[in-house]
Coordinates of C-alpha atoms in Angstrom, one line a residue:
Chain A
G1 CA 5.7 5.8 -15.7
D2 CA 5.5 2.6 -13.8
S3 CA 2.0 0.9 -13.6
V4 CA 0.3 -2.2 -12.5
T5 CA -2.9 -3.7 -13.9
Q6 CA -4.9 -6.3 -12.1
M7 CA -7.8 -8.5 -13.2
E8 CA -11.2 -6.9 -12.7
G9 CA -13.2 -8.0 -9.6
P10 CA -14.9 -9.0 -7.7
V11 CA -14.1 -12.7 -7.7
T12 CA -16.4 -15.1 -6.1
L13 CA -15.4 -18.8 -5.6
S14 CA -16.4 -21.8 -3.6
E15 CA -14.2 -23.2 -0.8
E16 CA -11.4 -25.4 -2.1
A17 CA -11.5 -23.9 -5.5
F18 CA -8.3 -23.0 -7.4
L19 CA -7.5 -19.2 -7.4
T20 CA -5.8 -17.1 -9.9
I21 CA -5.6 -13.3 -9.8
N22 CA -3.8 -11.9 -12.8
C23 CA -1.4 -9.0 -12.5
T24 CA 0.7 -7.4 -15.2
Y25 CA 3.0 -4.5 -15.0
T26 CA 4.9 -1.8 -16.9
A27 CA 8.3 -0.6 -15.6
T28 CA 11.8 -0.1 -16.9
G29 CA 14.5 -2.5 -15.7
Y30 CA 13.7 -5.1 -13.1
P31 CA 11.3 -3.9 -10.5
S32 CA 10.6 -5.7 -7.2
L33 CA 7.0 -7.2 -7.2
F34 CA 4.6 -7.6 -4.3
W35 CA 1.2 -8.9 -3.4
Y36 CA -0.6 -7.2 -0.4
V37 CA -3.8 -8.4 1.2
Q38 CA -6.3 -6.2 3.0
Y39 CA -8.8 -8.2 5.2
P40 CA -12.0 -6.5 6.3
G41 CA -11.4 -3.7 8.7
E42 CA -7.6 -4.2 8.7
G43 CA -4.6 -2.5 7.1
L44 CA -2.5 -3.7 4.2
Q45 CA -0.3 -6.8 4.9
L46 CA 2.5 -8.0 2.8
L47 CA 1.6 -11.5 1.5
L48 CA 4.7 -12.3 -0.7
K49 CA 7.3 -10.7 -2.8
A50 CA 9.9 -11.4 -5.5
T51 CA 12.9 -9.3 -6.4
K52 CA 14.2 -10.7 -9.6
A53 CA 13.1 -12.6 -12.8
D54 CA 11.9 -16.2 -12.2
D55 CA 11.8 -15.8 -8.4
K56 CA 8.8 -17.4 -6.8
G57 CA 7.3 -15.8 -3.7
S58 CA 5.1 -17.9 -1.5
N59 CA 3.2 -17.5 1.8
K60 CA 0.1 -19.1 3.4
G61 CA -0.4 -21.4 0.4
F62 CA -0.3 -18.4 -2.0
E63 CA 2.3 -18.3 -4.8
A64 CA 3.4 -15.9 -7.5
T65 CA 6.2 -16.1 -10.1
Y66 CA 8.1 -13.1 -11.5
R67 CA 7.8 -13.5 -15.1
K68 CA 9.9 -11.0 -17.0
E69 CA 9.1 -12.2 -20.5
T70 CA 5.3 -11.6 -19.9
T71 CA 5.7 -8.8 -17.4
S72 CA 3.4 -10.7 -15.1
F73 CA 3.2 -11.7 -11.4
H74 CA -0.1 -13.7 -11.1
L75 CA -1.2 -14.8 -7.7
E76 CA -2.4 -18.5 -7.2
K77 CA -3.6 -20.8 -4.5
G78 CA -4.5 -24.4 -4.9
S79 CA -7.4 -24.6 -2.5
V80 CA -9.0 -21.4 -1.2
Q81 CA -10.7 -21.0 2.3
V82 CA -13.4 -18.7 3.5
S83 CA -10.7 -17.0 5.6
D84 CA -9.1 -15.9 2.3
S85 CA -11.8 -13.4 1.6
A86 CA -10.2 -10.1 1.3
V87 CA -8.9 -7.4 -1.2
Y88 CA -5.7 -8.3 -3.0
F89 CA -3.3 -5.7 -4.3
C90 CA -0.5 -6.3 -6.8
A91 CA 2.3 -3.7 -6.4
L92 CA 5.8 -2.8 -7.8
S93 CA 8.7 -0.9 -6.6
G94 CA 10.8 0.4 -9.5
V95 CA 14.5 0.2 -9.9
G96 CA 15.9 3.0 -7.7
A97 CA 12.5 4.1 -6.6
Q98 CA 11.2 4.1 -3.1
K99 CA 7.5 4.2 -3.5
L100 CA 5.1 1.4 -4.2
V101 CA 2.9 1.5 -7.2
F102 CA -0.3 -0.4 -6.7
G103 CA -2.9 -2.0 -8.9
Q104 CA -6.6 -1.2 -8.3
G105 CA -7.1 -4.3 -6.1
T106 CA -9.3 -7.5 -6.6
R107 CA -11.9 -8.2 -4.1
L108 CA -12.1 -12.0 -3.4
T109 CA -15.1 -13.7 -1.7
I110 CA -14.9 -17.3 -0.8
N111 CA -18.3 -19.0 0.0
P112 CA -18.5 -22.2 2.1
Chain B
D1 CA 7.0 -5.3 17.4
T2 CA 4.1 -3.1 18.0
G3 CA 3.5 -2.3 14.3
V4 CA 2.7 1.1 12.6
S5 CA 0.0 3.0 14.4
Q6 CA -2.0 5.9 13.1
N7 CA -4.3 8.4 14.8
P8 CA -7.0 9.3 14.7
R9 CA -8.7 6.2 12.9
H10 CA -11.5 8.3 11.6
K11 CA -12.0 12.1 11.1
I12 CA -15.0 13.9 10.0
T13 CA -14.6 17.6 9.2
K14 CA -16.4 20.3 7.3
R15 CA -15.1 21.7 4.1
G16 CA -12.5 24.4 4.6
Q17 CA -11.3 23.2 8.0
N18 CA -7.7 22.0 8.6
V19 CA -7.0 18.5 9.8
T20 CA -3.8 16.7 11.0
F21 CA -3.0 13.1 11.2
R22 CA -0.3 11.3 13.1
C23 CA 1.8 8.2 12.2
D24 CA 4.0 6.3 14.6
P25 CA 6.3 4.0 12.6
I26 CA 7.9 0.7 13.8
S27 CA 10.7 1.9 16.1
E28 CA 13.8 0.8 14.3
H29 CA 12.5 1.8 10.7
N30 CA 14.2 4.8 9.2
R31 CA 11.9 5.3 6.3
L32 CA 8.2 6.5 6.5
Y33 CA 5.7 6.8 3.7
W34 CA 2.4 8.4 3.2
Y35 CA -0.2 7.1 0.7
R36 CA -3.8 8.0 -0.1
Q37 CA -6.5 5.4 -1.1
T38 CA -9.9 6.2 -2.4
L39 CA -12.8 3.8 -2.5
G40 CA -12.2 0.9 -4.9
Q41 CA -8.7 2.0 -5.8
G42 CA -5.2 1.0 -4.8
P43 CA -3.1 3.2 -2.6
E44 CA -1.3 6.1 -4.2
F45 CA 2.1 7.4 -3.1
L46 CA 2.1 10.9 -1.6
T47 CA 5.6 11.4 0.1
Y48 CA 8.3 9.7 1.9
F49 CA 11.0 10.4 4.6
Q50 CA 14.3 9.0 5.4
N51 CA 14.8 9.9 9.0
E52 CA 13.8 13.5 9.2
A53 CA 14.5 14.4 5.5
Q54 CA 11.5 14.5 3.1
L55 CA 13.1 13.0 0.0
E56 CA 10.2 12.7 -2.5
K57 CA 6.8 14.3 -3.0
S58 CA 4.2 13.2 -5.5
R59 CA 2.4 15.7 -7.6
L60 CA -0.7 14.6 -5.8
L61 CA 0.6 16.4 -2.8
S62 CA -0.8 19.9 -3.4
D63 CA 0.2 23.1 -1.6
R64 CA -2.5 22.5 0.9
F65 CA -0.8 19.3 2.1
S66 CA 2.2 19.3 4.2
A67 CA 4.1 16.5 5.9
E68 CA 6.7 16.6 8.7
R69 CA 8.9 14.1 10.6
P70 CA 10.7 16.5 12.8
K71 CA 12.8 14.1 14.9
G72 CA 13.0 11.2 12.5
S73 CA 10.4 9.3 14.5
F74 CA 6.7 10.0 14.2
S75 CA 5.3 12.0 11.3
T76 CA 2.3 14.3 10.8
L77 CA 0.4 15.0 7.7
E78 CA -1.7 18.2 7.6
I79 CA -4.3 19.2 5.2
Q80 CA -5.4 22.8 5.1
R81 CA -8.6 24.1 3.8
T82 CA -10.0 20.7 3.2
E83 CA -12.1 19.9 0.2
Q84 CA -14.7 17.1 -0.5
G85 CA -12.2 15.5 -2.9
D86 CA -9.8 15.0 0.0
S87 CA -12.1 12.4 1.4
A88 CA -10.1 9.2 1.4
M89 CA -8.2 6.7 3.6
Y90 CA -4.7 8.1 4.5
L91 CA -2.2 5.3 4.9
C92 CA 1.2 5.4 6.6
A93 CA 3.9 2.8 6.1
S94 CA 7.5 2.3 7.5
S95 CA 10.4 0.3 6.3
L96 CA 13.9 -1.0 7.0
Y97 CA 16.3 -2.2 4.5
K98 CA 16.2 -6.0 4.4
G99 CA 17.1 -8.6 1.9
G100 CA 18.0 -6.2 -0.8
L101 CA 14.9 -4.0 -0.6
Y102 CA 12.8 -1.8 1.7
E103 CA 9.9 -3.9 2.8
Q104 CA 7.1 -1.6 3.7
Y105 CA 4.7 -2.2 6.7
F106 CA 1.4 -0.4 6.7
G107 CA -0.6 1.1 9.5
P108 CA -4.4 0.7 9.7
G109 CA -5.1 4.1 8.1
T110 CA -7.0 7.2 8.9
R111 CA -10.3 7.6 7.2
L112 CA -11.1 11.2 6.4
T113 CA -14.6 12.4 5.5
V114 CA -15.1 16.0 4.4
T115 CA -18.7 17.2 4.5

């Protein structure tokens, strides 16, 4: 079945550092891909999405590119802030499927 | 847009008791989903509704679990004869078709602790 694998956490960075959180997936066809973020004490929020190969999703300085050849959707940000501290989830929605399949999440901590 | 709401936010119950959670979706959204999230893991799909019809159920949804959406608006998730393994965060999401896909918006969750 469909699955998502994220890089192991936790990840700790200093403010203004470059961020990459790796995400790879297994699915048939061309799924839609998502990054969700969960801030402390809050619900999941959609951060960005991509629906076809080579699409780039972007929001709040975060970017991720749908790479079909490597089945990846890595999350990047050029300069992180303390306020980016949260848990990040990569997810997919398979072709014809209605549910989201999530990775295990990556906890990110940014130190000032 | 008031967002997806869930009640209660926290529930502590004793093993063997029944519990019921409620989810109120965003008003114009016709799809509603339930997920379960255990500590340190990503959410796992349980079931979803389109309007009042329950269209898919995960094998995670044992016979002790039942979900309803009687009028196509709010939904309830009931767990009968709770077990300690049911302790988790129960998440509700709703969606509307937009830009070629159903984009899901999540509520804050109900945290269940079974003692």
